[in-house]
PDB file of C-alpha atoms in Angstrom:
ATOM      1  CA  GLN A   1     137.779 -62.449 113.041  1.00  0.00           C
ATOM      2  CA  GLN A   2     136.193 -60.896 116.100  1.00  0.00           C
ATOM      3  CA  GLN A   3     138.205 -61.997 119.131  1.00  0.00           C
ATOM      4  CA  VAL A   4     135.580 -60.745 121.587  1.00  0.00           C
ATOM      5  CA  LYS A   5     131.848 -60.996 120.875  1.00  0.00           C
ATOM      6  CA  GLN A   6     129.511 -58.575 122.650  1.00  0.00           C
ATOM      7  CA  SER A   7     125.746 -58.438 123.064  1.00  0.00           C
ATOM      8  CA  PRO A   8     123.284 -56.840 122.936  1.00  0.00           C
ATOM      9  CA  GLN A   9     124.059 -54.159 120.375  1.00  0.00           C
ATOM     10  CA  SER A  10     121.706 -51.751 122.135  1.00  0.00           C
ATOM     11  CA  LEU A  11     119.882 -51.719 125.454  1.00  0.00           C
ATOM     12  CA  ILE A  12     117.157 -49.551 126.925  1.00  0.00           C
ATOM     13  CA  VAL A  13     116.647 -49.614 130.682  1.00  0.00           C
ATOM     14  CA  GLN A  14     114.416 -47.682 133.050  1.00  0.00           C
ATOM     15  CA  LYS A  15     116.078 -45.515 135.677  1.00  0.00           C
ATOM     16  CA  GLY A  16     116.809 -47.628 138.727  1.00  0.00           C
ATOM     17  CA  GLY A  17     116.895 -50.860 136.747  1.00  0.00           C
ATOM     18  CA  ILE A  18     119.758 -53.285 136.117  1.00  0.00           C
ATOM     19  CA  SER A  19     121.707 -53.125 132.856  1.00  0.00           C
ATOM     20  CA  ILE A  20     123.434 -56.328 131.769  1.00  0.00           C
ATOM     21  CA  ILE A  21     125.915 -56.593 128.910  1.00  0.00           C
ATOM     22  CA  ASN A  22     127.523 -59.861 127.901  1.00  0.00           C
ATOM     23  CA  CYS A  23     130.779 -60.779 126.230  1.00  0.00           C
ATOM     24  CA  ALA A  24     132.372 -64.031 125.080  1.00  0.00           C
ATOM     25  CA  TYR A  25     135.870 -64.879 123.933  1.00  0.00           C
ATOM     26  CA  GLU A  26     137.698 -67.844 122.415  1.00  0.00           C
ATOM     27  CA  ASN A  27     141.367 -67.226 123.174  1.00  0.00           C
ATOM     28  CA  THR A  28     142.105 -68.946 126.494  1.00  0.00           C
ATOM     29  CA  ALA A  29     145.384 -67.025 126.721  1.00  0.00           C
ATOM     30  CA  PHE A  30     143.500 -63.818 127.534  1.00  0.00           C
ATOM     31  CA  ASP A  31     144.213 -62.803 131.120  1.00  0.00           C
ATOM     32  CA  TYR A  32     142.842 -59.293 131.488  1.00  0.00           C
ATOM     33  CA  PHE A  33     139.241 -58.229 130.849  1.00  0.00           C
ATOM     34  CA  PRO A  34     138.391 -54.528 131.118  1.00  0.00           C
ATOM     35  CA  TRP A  35     135.171 -52.668 130.439  1.00  0.00           C
ATOM     36  CA  TYR A  36     135.291 -49.227 128.881  1.00  0.00           C
ATOM     37  CA  GLN A  37     132.637 -46.504 128.775  1.00  0.00           C
ATOM     38  CA  GLN A  38     132.529 -44.094 125.849  1.00  0.00           C
ATOM     39  CA  PHE A  39     130.481 -40.913 125.510  1.00  0.00           C
ATOM     40  CA  PRO A  40     129.945 -39.287 122.091  1.00  0.00           C
ATOM     41  CA  GLY A  41     133.006 -37.366 120.956  1.00  0.00           C
ATOM     42  CA  LYS A  42     135.162 -38.775 123.729  1.00  0.00           C
ATOM     43  CA  GLY A  43     137.689 -41.557 123.972  1.00  0.00           C
ATOM     44  CA  PRO A  44     136.890 -44.752 125.894  1.00  0.00           C
ATOM     45  CA  ALA A  45     137.431 -44.551 129.661  1.00  0.00           C
ATOM     46  CA  LEU A  46     138.174 -47.544 131.868  1.00  0.00           C
ATOM     47  CA  LEU A  47     135.262 -48.484 134.125  1.00  0.00           C
ATOM     48  CA  ILE A  48     136.329 -51.692 135.780  1.00  0.00           C
ATOM     49  CA  ALA A  49     138.563 -54.659 134.978  1.00  0.00           C
ATOM     50  CA  ILE A  50     139.001 -58.249 136.108  1.00  0.00           C
ATOM     51  CA  ARG A  51     141.650 -60.980 135.946  1.00  0.00           C
ATOM     52  CA  PRO A  52     140.579 -64.631 135.467  1.00  0.00           C
ATOM     53  CA  ASP A  53     141.602 -65.706 138.968  1.00  0.00           C
ATOM     54  CA  VAL A  54     138.383 -64.250 140.428  1.00  0.00           C
ATOM     55  CA  SER A  55     134.765 -64.799 139.434  1.00  0.00           C
ATOM     56  CA  GLU A  56     133.387 -61.416 140.374  1.00  0.00           C
ATOM     57  CA  LYS A  57     134.557 -57.872 140.973  1.00  0.00           C
ATOM     58  CA  LYS A  58     132.412 -55.027 142.236  1.00  0.00           C
ATOM     59  CA  GLU A  59     133.112 -51.309 142.227  1.00  0.00           C
ATOM     60  CA  GLY A  60     130.214 -49.159 143.327  1.00  0.00           C
ATOM     61  CA  ARG A  61     127.241 -49.829 141.053  1.00  0.00           C
ATOM     62  CA  PHE A  62     129.356 -51.739 138.528  1.00  0.00           C
ATOM     63  CA  THR A  63     130.023 -55.475 138.768  1.00  0.00           C
ATOM     64  CA  ILE A  64     131.903 -57.814 136.444  1.00  0.00           C
ATOM     65  CA  SER A  65     130.923 -61.485 136.546  1.00  0.00           C
ATOM     66  CA  PHE A  66     133.489 -63.835 135.014  1.00  0.00           C
ATOM     67  CA  ASN A  67     132.958 -67.466 133.981  1.00  0.00           C
ATOM     68  CA  LYS A  68     136.287 -68.944 132.952  1.00  0.00           C
ATOM     69  CA  SER A  69     134.951 -72.348 131.891  1.00  0.00           C
ATOM     70  CA  ALA A  70     132.322 -70.784 129.647  1.00  0.00           C
ATOM     71  CA  LYS A  71     134.750 -68.102 128.427  1.00  0.00           C
ATOM     72  CA  GLN A  72     132.183 -65.427 129.169  1.00  0.00           C
ATOM     73  CA  PHE A  73     132.072 -62.264 131.222  1.00  0.00           C
ATOM     74  CA  SER A  74     129.417 -59.676 131.821  1.00  0.00           C
ATOM     75  CA  LEU A  75     128.933 -56.165 133.144  1.00  0.00           C
ATOM     76  CA  HIS A  76     126.075 -55.425 135.513  1.00  0.00           C
ATOM     77  CA  ILE A  77     125.108 -51.835 136.219  1.00  0.00           C
ATOM     78  CA  MET A  78     122.887 -51.637 139.270  1.00  0.00           C
ATOM     79  CA  ASP A  79     120.462 -48.750 139.873  1.00  0.00           C
ATOM     80  CA  SER A  80     121.058 -47.478 136.325  1.00  0.00           C
ATOM     81  CA  GLN A  81     120.967 -43.700 135.939  1.00  0.00           C
ATOM     82  CA  PRO A  82     120.409 -41.456 132.901  1.00  0.00           C
ATOM     83  CA  GLY A  83     124.047 -40.363 133.233  1.00  0.00           C
ATOM     84  CA  ASP A  84     125.055 -43.962 132.501  1.00  0.00           C
ATOM     85  CA  SER A  85     123.719 -43.583 128.957  1.00  0.00           C
ATOM     86  CA  ALA A  86     126.783 -44.255 126.819  1.00  0.00           C
ATOM     87  CA  THR A  87     128.390 -46.958 124.695  1.00  0.00           C
ATOM     88  CA  TYR A  88     130.070 -49.753 126.628  1.00  0.00           C
ATOM     89  CA  PHE A  89     132.872 -51.899 125.280  1.00  0.00           C
ATOM     90  CA  CYS A  90     134.251 -55.088 126.713  1.00  0.00           C
ATOM     91  CA  ALA A  91     137.833 -55.936 125.877  1.00  0.00           C
ATOM     92  CA  ALA A  92     140.461 -58.593 126.470  1.00  0.00           C
ATOM     93  CA  SER A  93     144.199 -58.769 126.438  1.00  0.00           C
ATOM     94  CA  ASN A  94     147.041 -61.194 126.972  1.00  0.00           C
ATOM     95  CA  PHE A  95     149.266 -59.233 129.330  1.00  0.00           C
ATOM     96  CA  GLY A  96     150.901 -62.341 130.699  1.00  0.00           C
ATOM     97  CA  ARG A  97     152.597 -63.049 127.385  1.00  0.00           C
ATOM     98  CA  GLY A  98     153.602 -59.467 126.815  1.00  0.00           C
ATOM     99  CA  ALA A  99     150.891 -58.807 124.256  1.00  0.00           C
ATOM    100  CA  ASN A 100     149.528 -55.546 125.450  1.00  0.00           C
ATOM    101  CA  ASN A 101     147.044 -54.504 122.812  1.00  0.00           C
ATOM    102  CA  LEU A 102     143.373 -54.690 123.714  1.00  0.00           C
ATOM    103  CA  PHE A 103     140.831 -56.610 121.642  1.00  0.00           C
ATOM    104  CA  PHE A 104     137.495 -54.804 121.875  1.00  0.00           C
ATOM    105  CA  GLY A 105     133.931 -56.003 121.415  1.00  0.00           C
ATOM    106  CA  THR A 106     131.630 -54.190 119.025  1.00  0.00           C
ATOM    107  CA  GLY A 107     129.973 -52.116 121.750  1.00  0.00           C
ATOM    108  CA  THR A 108     126.587 -51.793 123.433  1.00  0.00           C
ATOM    109  CA  ARG A 109     124.695 -48.528 123.294  1.00  0.00           C
ATOM    110  CA  LEU A 110     122.922 -48.129 126.638  1.00  0.00           C
ATOM    111  CA  THR A 111     120.034 -45.715 127.059  1.00  0.00           C
ATOM    112  CA  VAL A 112     118.637 -45.171 130.545  1.00  0.00           C
ATOM    113  CA  ILE A 113     115.164 -43.657 130.487  1.00  0.00           C
ATOM    114  CA  PRO A 114     114.336 -41.260 133.340  1.00  0.00           C
TER     115      PRO A 114
ATOM    116  CA  GLY S   1     146.708 -33.691 135.564  1.00  0.00           C
ATOM    117  CA  ALA S   2     146.339 -33.400 131.816  1.00  0.00           C
ATOM    118  CA  GLY S   3     145.107 -36.433 129.979  1.00  0.00           C
ATOM    119  CA  VAL S   4     146.016 -37.721 126.548  1.00  0.00           C
ATOM    120  CA  SER S   5     145.546 -35.063 123.898  1.00  0.00           C
ATOM    121  CA  GLN S   6     145.210 -35.506 120.165  1.00  0.00           C
ATOM    122  CA  SER S   7     145.301 -33.082 117.290  1.00  0.00           C
ATOM    123  CA  PRO S   8     143.655 -32.233 115.089  1.00  0.00           C
ATOM    124  CA  ARG S   9     140.291 -33.342 116.440  1.00  0.00           C
ATOM    125  CA  TYR S  10     138.825 -33.399 112.938  1.00  0.00           C
ATOM    126  CA  LYS S  11     140.563 -33.829 109.613  1.00  0.00           C
ATOM    127  CA  VAL S  12     139.053 -33.859 106.153  1.00  0.00           C
ATOM    128  CA  ALA S  13     141.301 -35.083 103.365  1.00  0.00           C
ATOM    129  CA  LYS S  14     140.833 -35.637  99.681  1.00  0.00           C
ATOM    130  CA  ARG S  15     141.569 -39.129  98.477  1.00  0.00           C
ATOM    131  CA  GLY S  16     145.262 -39.448  97.768  1.00  0.00           C
ATOM    132  CA  GLN S  17     146.412 -36.821 100.242  1.00  0.00           C
ATOM    133  CA  ASP S  18     148.824 -37.568 103.072  1.00  0.00           C
ATOM    134  CA  VAL S  19     147.763 -36.845 106.669  1.00  0.00           C
ATOM    135  CA  ALA S  20     149.573 -36.692 110.000  1.00  0.00           C
ATOM    136  CA  LEU S  21     147.812 -37.211 113.314  1.00  0.00           C
ATOM    137  CA  ARG S  22     149.458 -36.209 116.572  1.00  0.00           C
ATOM    138  CA  CYS S  23     149.221 -37.725 120.041  1.00  0.00           C
ATOM    139  CA  ASP S  24     150.517 -36.197 123.285  1.00  0.00           C
ATOM    140  CA  PRO S  25     150.493 -38.902 125.968  1.00  0.00           C
ATOM    141  CA  ILE S  26     150.207 -38.388 129.686  1.00  0.00           C
ATOM    142  CA  SER S  27     153.532 -37.162 131.008  1.00  0.00           C
ATOM    143  CA  GLY S  28     155.711 -40.018 132.197  1.00  0.00           C
ATOM    144  CA  HIS S  29     153.761 -42.725 130.404  1.00  0.00           C
ATOM    145  CA  VAL S  30     156.139 -45.152 128.783  1.00  0.00           C
ATOM    146  CA  SER S  31     153.690 -47.010 126.563  1.00  0.00           C
ATOM    147  CA  LEU S  32     151.674 -45.523 123.731  1.00  0.00           C
ATOM    148  CA  PHE S  33     149.048 -47.232 121.586  1.00  0.00           C
ATOM    149  CA  TRP S  34     147.182 -46.336 118.409  1.00  0.00           C
ATOM    150  CA  TYR S  35     143.724 -47.735 117.614  1.00  0.00           C
ATOM    151  CA  GLN S  36     141.329 -47.244 114.707  1.00  0.00           C
ATOM    152  CA  GLN S  37     137.605 -47.032 115.444  1.00  0.00           C
ATOM    153  CA  ALA S  38     135.221 -47.347 112.520  1.00  0.00           C
ATOM    154  CA  LEU S  39     131.715 -45.922 112.889  1.00  0.00           C
ATOM    155  CA  GLY S  40     129.641 -48.065 115.226  1.00  0.00           C
ATOM    156  CA  GLN S  41     132.511 -50.442 115.981  1.00  0.00           C
ATOM    157  CA  GLY S  42     134.956 -51.041 118.775  1.00  0.00           C
ATOM    158  CA  PRO S  43     138.527 -49.759 118.555  1.00  0.00           C
ATOM    159  CA  GLU S  44     140.958 -51.966 116.663  1.00  0.00           C
ATOM    160  CA  PHE S  45     144.636 -52.107 117.518  1.00  0.00           C
ATOM    161  CA  LEU S  46     147.111 -50.591 115.077  1.00  0.00           C
ATOM    162  CA  THR S  47     150.478 -50.341 116.807  1.00  0.00           C
ATOM    163  CA  TYR S  48     152.234 -49.633 120.086  1.00  0.00           C
ATOM    164  CA  PHE S  49     155.439 -48.171 121.445  1.00  0.00           C
ATOM    165  CA  GLN S  50     157.472 -48.550 124.566  1.00  0.00           C
ATOM    166  CA  ASN S  51     159.410 -45.311 124.814  1.00  0.00           C
ATOM    167  CA  GLU S  52     160.684 -44.734 121.270  1.00  0.00           C
ATOM    168  CA  ALA S  53     160.689 -48.410 120.298  1.00  0.00           C
ATOM    169  CA  GLN S  54     157.809 -49.637 118.149  1.00  0.00           C
ATOM    170  CA  LEU S  55     157.243 -53.108 119.591  1.00  0.00           C
ATOM    171  CA  ASP S  56     154.237 -54.211 117.570  1.00  0.00           C
ATOM    172  CA  LYS S  57     152.866 -52.873 114.312  1.00  0.00           C
ATOM    173  CA  SER S  58     150.888 -55.927 113.343  1.00  0.00           C
ATOM    174  CA  GLY S  59     147.607 -54.026 113.234  1.00  0.00           C
ATOM    175  CA  LEU S  60     148.636 -51.457 110.645  1.00  0.00           C
ATOM    176  CA  PRO S  61     146.319 -52.203 107.691  1.00  0.00           C
ATOM    177  CA  SER S  62     148.792 -51.400 104.920  1.00  0.00           C
ATOM    178  CA  ASP S  63     152.210 -49.957 104.220  1.00  0.00           C
ATOM    179  CA  ARG S  64     150.514 -46.585 103.751  1.00  0.00           C
ATOM    180  CA  PHE S  65     150.290 -46.365 107.548  1.00  0.00           C
ATOM    181  CA  PHE S  66     153.363 -45.338 109.483  1.00  0.00           C
ATOM    182  CA  ALA S  67     153.802 -44.364 113.135  1.00  0.00           C
ATOM    183  CA  GLU S  68     156.716 -42.884 114.998  1.00  0.00           C
ATOM    184  CA  ARG S  69     157.650 -41.711 118.470  1.00  0.00           C
ATOM    185  CA  PRO S  70     161.202 -40.449 118.010  1.00  0.00           C
ATOM    186  CA  GLU S  71     161.826 -39.048 121.504  1.00  0.00           C
ATOM    187  CA  GLY S  72     159.637 -41.423 123.451  1.00  0.00           C
ATOM    188  CA  SER S  73     156.913 -38.865 124.111  1.00  0.00           C
ATOM    189  CA  VAL S  74     154.793 -37.358 121.321  1.00  0.00           C
ATOM    190  CA  SER S  75     153.741 -39.766 118.596  1.00  0.00           C
ATOM    191  CA  THR S  76     152.601 -39.187 115.034  1.00  0.00           C
ATOM    192  CA  LEU S  77     150.494 -41.514 112.927  1.00  0.00           C
ATOM    193  CA  LYS S  78     150.963 -40.822 109.237  1.00  0.00           C
ATOM    194  CA  ILE S  79     148.719 -42.101 106.493  1.00  0.00           C
ATOM    195  CA  GLN S  80     149.950 -41.754 102.938  1.00  0.00           C
ATOM    196  CA  ARG S  81     147.732 -41.602  99.859  1.00  0.00           C
ATOM    197  CA  THR S  82     144.546 -41.723 101.931  1.00  0.00           C
ATOM    198  CA  GLN S  83     141.653 -43.875 100.736  1.00  0.00           C
ATOM    199  CA  GLN S  84     137.963 -43.672 101.606  1.00  0.00           C
ATOM    200  CA  GLU S  85     138.234 -46.807 103.723  1.00  0.00           C
ATOM    201  CA  ASP S  86     140.684 -44.944 105.969  1.00  0.00           C
ATOM    202  CA  SER S  87     137.795 -42.796 107.248  1.00  0.00           C
ATOM    203  CA  ALA S  88     137.529 -43.522 110.978  1.00  0.00           C
ATOM    204  CA  VAL S  89     138.320 -42.149 114.409  1.00  0.00           C
ATOM    205  CA  TYR S  90     141.965 -42.676 115.319  1.00  0.00           C
ATOM    206  CA  LEU S  91     142.458 -43.109 119.039  1.00  0.00           C
ATOM    207  CA  CYS S  92     145.670 -42.804 120.972  1.00  0.00           C
ATOM    208  CA  ALA S  93     146.136 -44.309 124.417  1.00  0.00           C
ATOM    209  CA  SER S  94     148.996 -44.223 126.878  1.00  0.00           C
ATOM    210  CA  SER S  95     149.873 -46.232 129.945  1.00  0.00           C
ATOM    211  CA  LEU S  96     152.476 -46.026 132.652  1.00  0.00           C
ATOM    212  CA  GLY S  97     153.849 -49.420 131.703  1.00  0.00           C
ATOM    213  CA  LEU S  98     152.965 -52.076 129.169  1.00  0.00           C
ATOM    214  CA  SER S  99     150.507 -53.923 131.407  1.00  0.00           C
ATOM    215  CA  ASP S 100     148.923 -50.907 133.079  1.00  0.00           C
ATOM    216  CA  THR S 101     145.602 -49.201 132.441  1.00  0.00           C
ATOM    217  CA  GLN S 102     145.385 -47.564 129.045  1.00  0.00           C
ATOM    218  CA  TYR S 103     144.079 -43.989 129.077  1.00  0.00           C
ATOM    219  CA  PHE S 104     142.550 -42.848 125.819  1.00  0.00           C
ATOM    220  CA  GLY S 105     142.549 -39.478 124.136  1.00  0.00           C
ATOM    221  CA  PRO S 106     139.441 -38.001 122.472  1.00  0.00           C
ATOM    222  CA  GLY S 107     140.502 -39.210 119.040  1.00  0.00           C
ATOM    223  CA  THR S 108     140.929 -37.644 115.623  1.00  0.00           C
ATOM    224  CA  ARG S 109     138.007 -38.100 113.257  1.00  0.00           C
ATOM    225  CA  LEU S 110     139.400 -38.538 109.741  1.00  0.00           C
ATOM    226  CA  THR S 111     137.082 -38.191 106.782  1.00  0.00           C
ATOM    227  CA  VAL S 112     138.449 -39.011 103.350  1.00  0.00           C
ATOM    228  CA  LEU S 113     136.394 -37.640 100.473  1.00  0.00           C
TER     229      LEU S 113
END
């Protein structure tokens, strides 16, 4: 059973545009929501993460929006660049209860067209 | 500083062979995690260690999978009698503590023929 559902599966955006990737979860015990970026042949790398006590977190061109009541969170990439072309994974974990493994979504392959 | 390293990067095994995959975590990182990533999917948790103690192995798919970290640093994931469904990328991650950011290695791509 997929603990974290991610959409879309793939996304094509023009350079300078906004990329939006959405995730949903069911387990209300989750208390940590990171986004990872993965390039071909590489391991995932942490982009940005949020805890459920805030509704938004911004770091540079990357913003996480979090809706606790809807159990949804999304990644917004502003001014998308060709170098952002990669696969993005949302994830969730239950750090507060000592469960430290991450549950990942199925990934979104982003292509930014020059 | 050096990141998480994994070896070998690629492994081809015949069905039924045993394989051993190595992970060198970031120096000083107490926690170490193993994940399995099937083609086109997100990583799935296998097991994790705090120092040499294996605290959770609930994600190991069968008793053919075994992981160890005897001195609390390098870890080895062993798969016995490999099957075709074991073909995947095996990712190792380490973190300073259990609730800290996990840093991933490049993975080992295992292909079972």
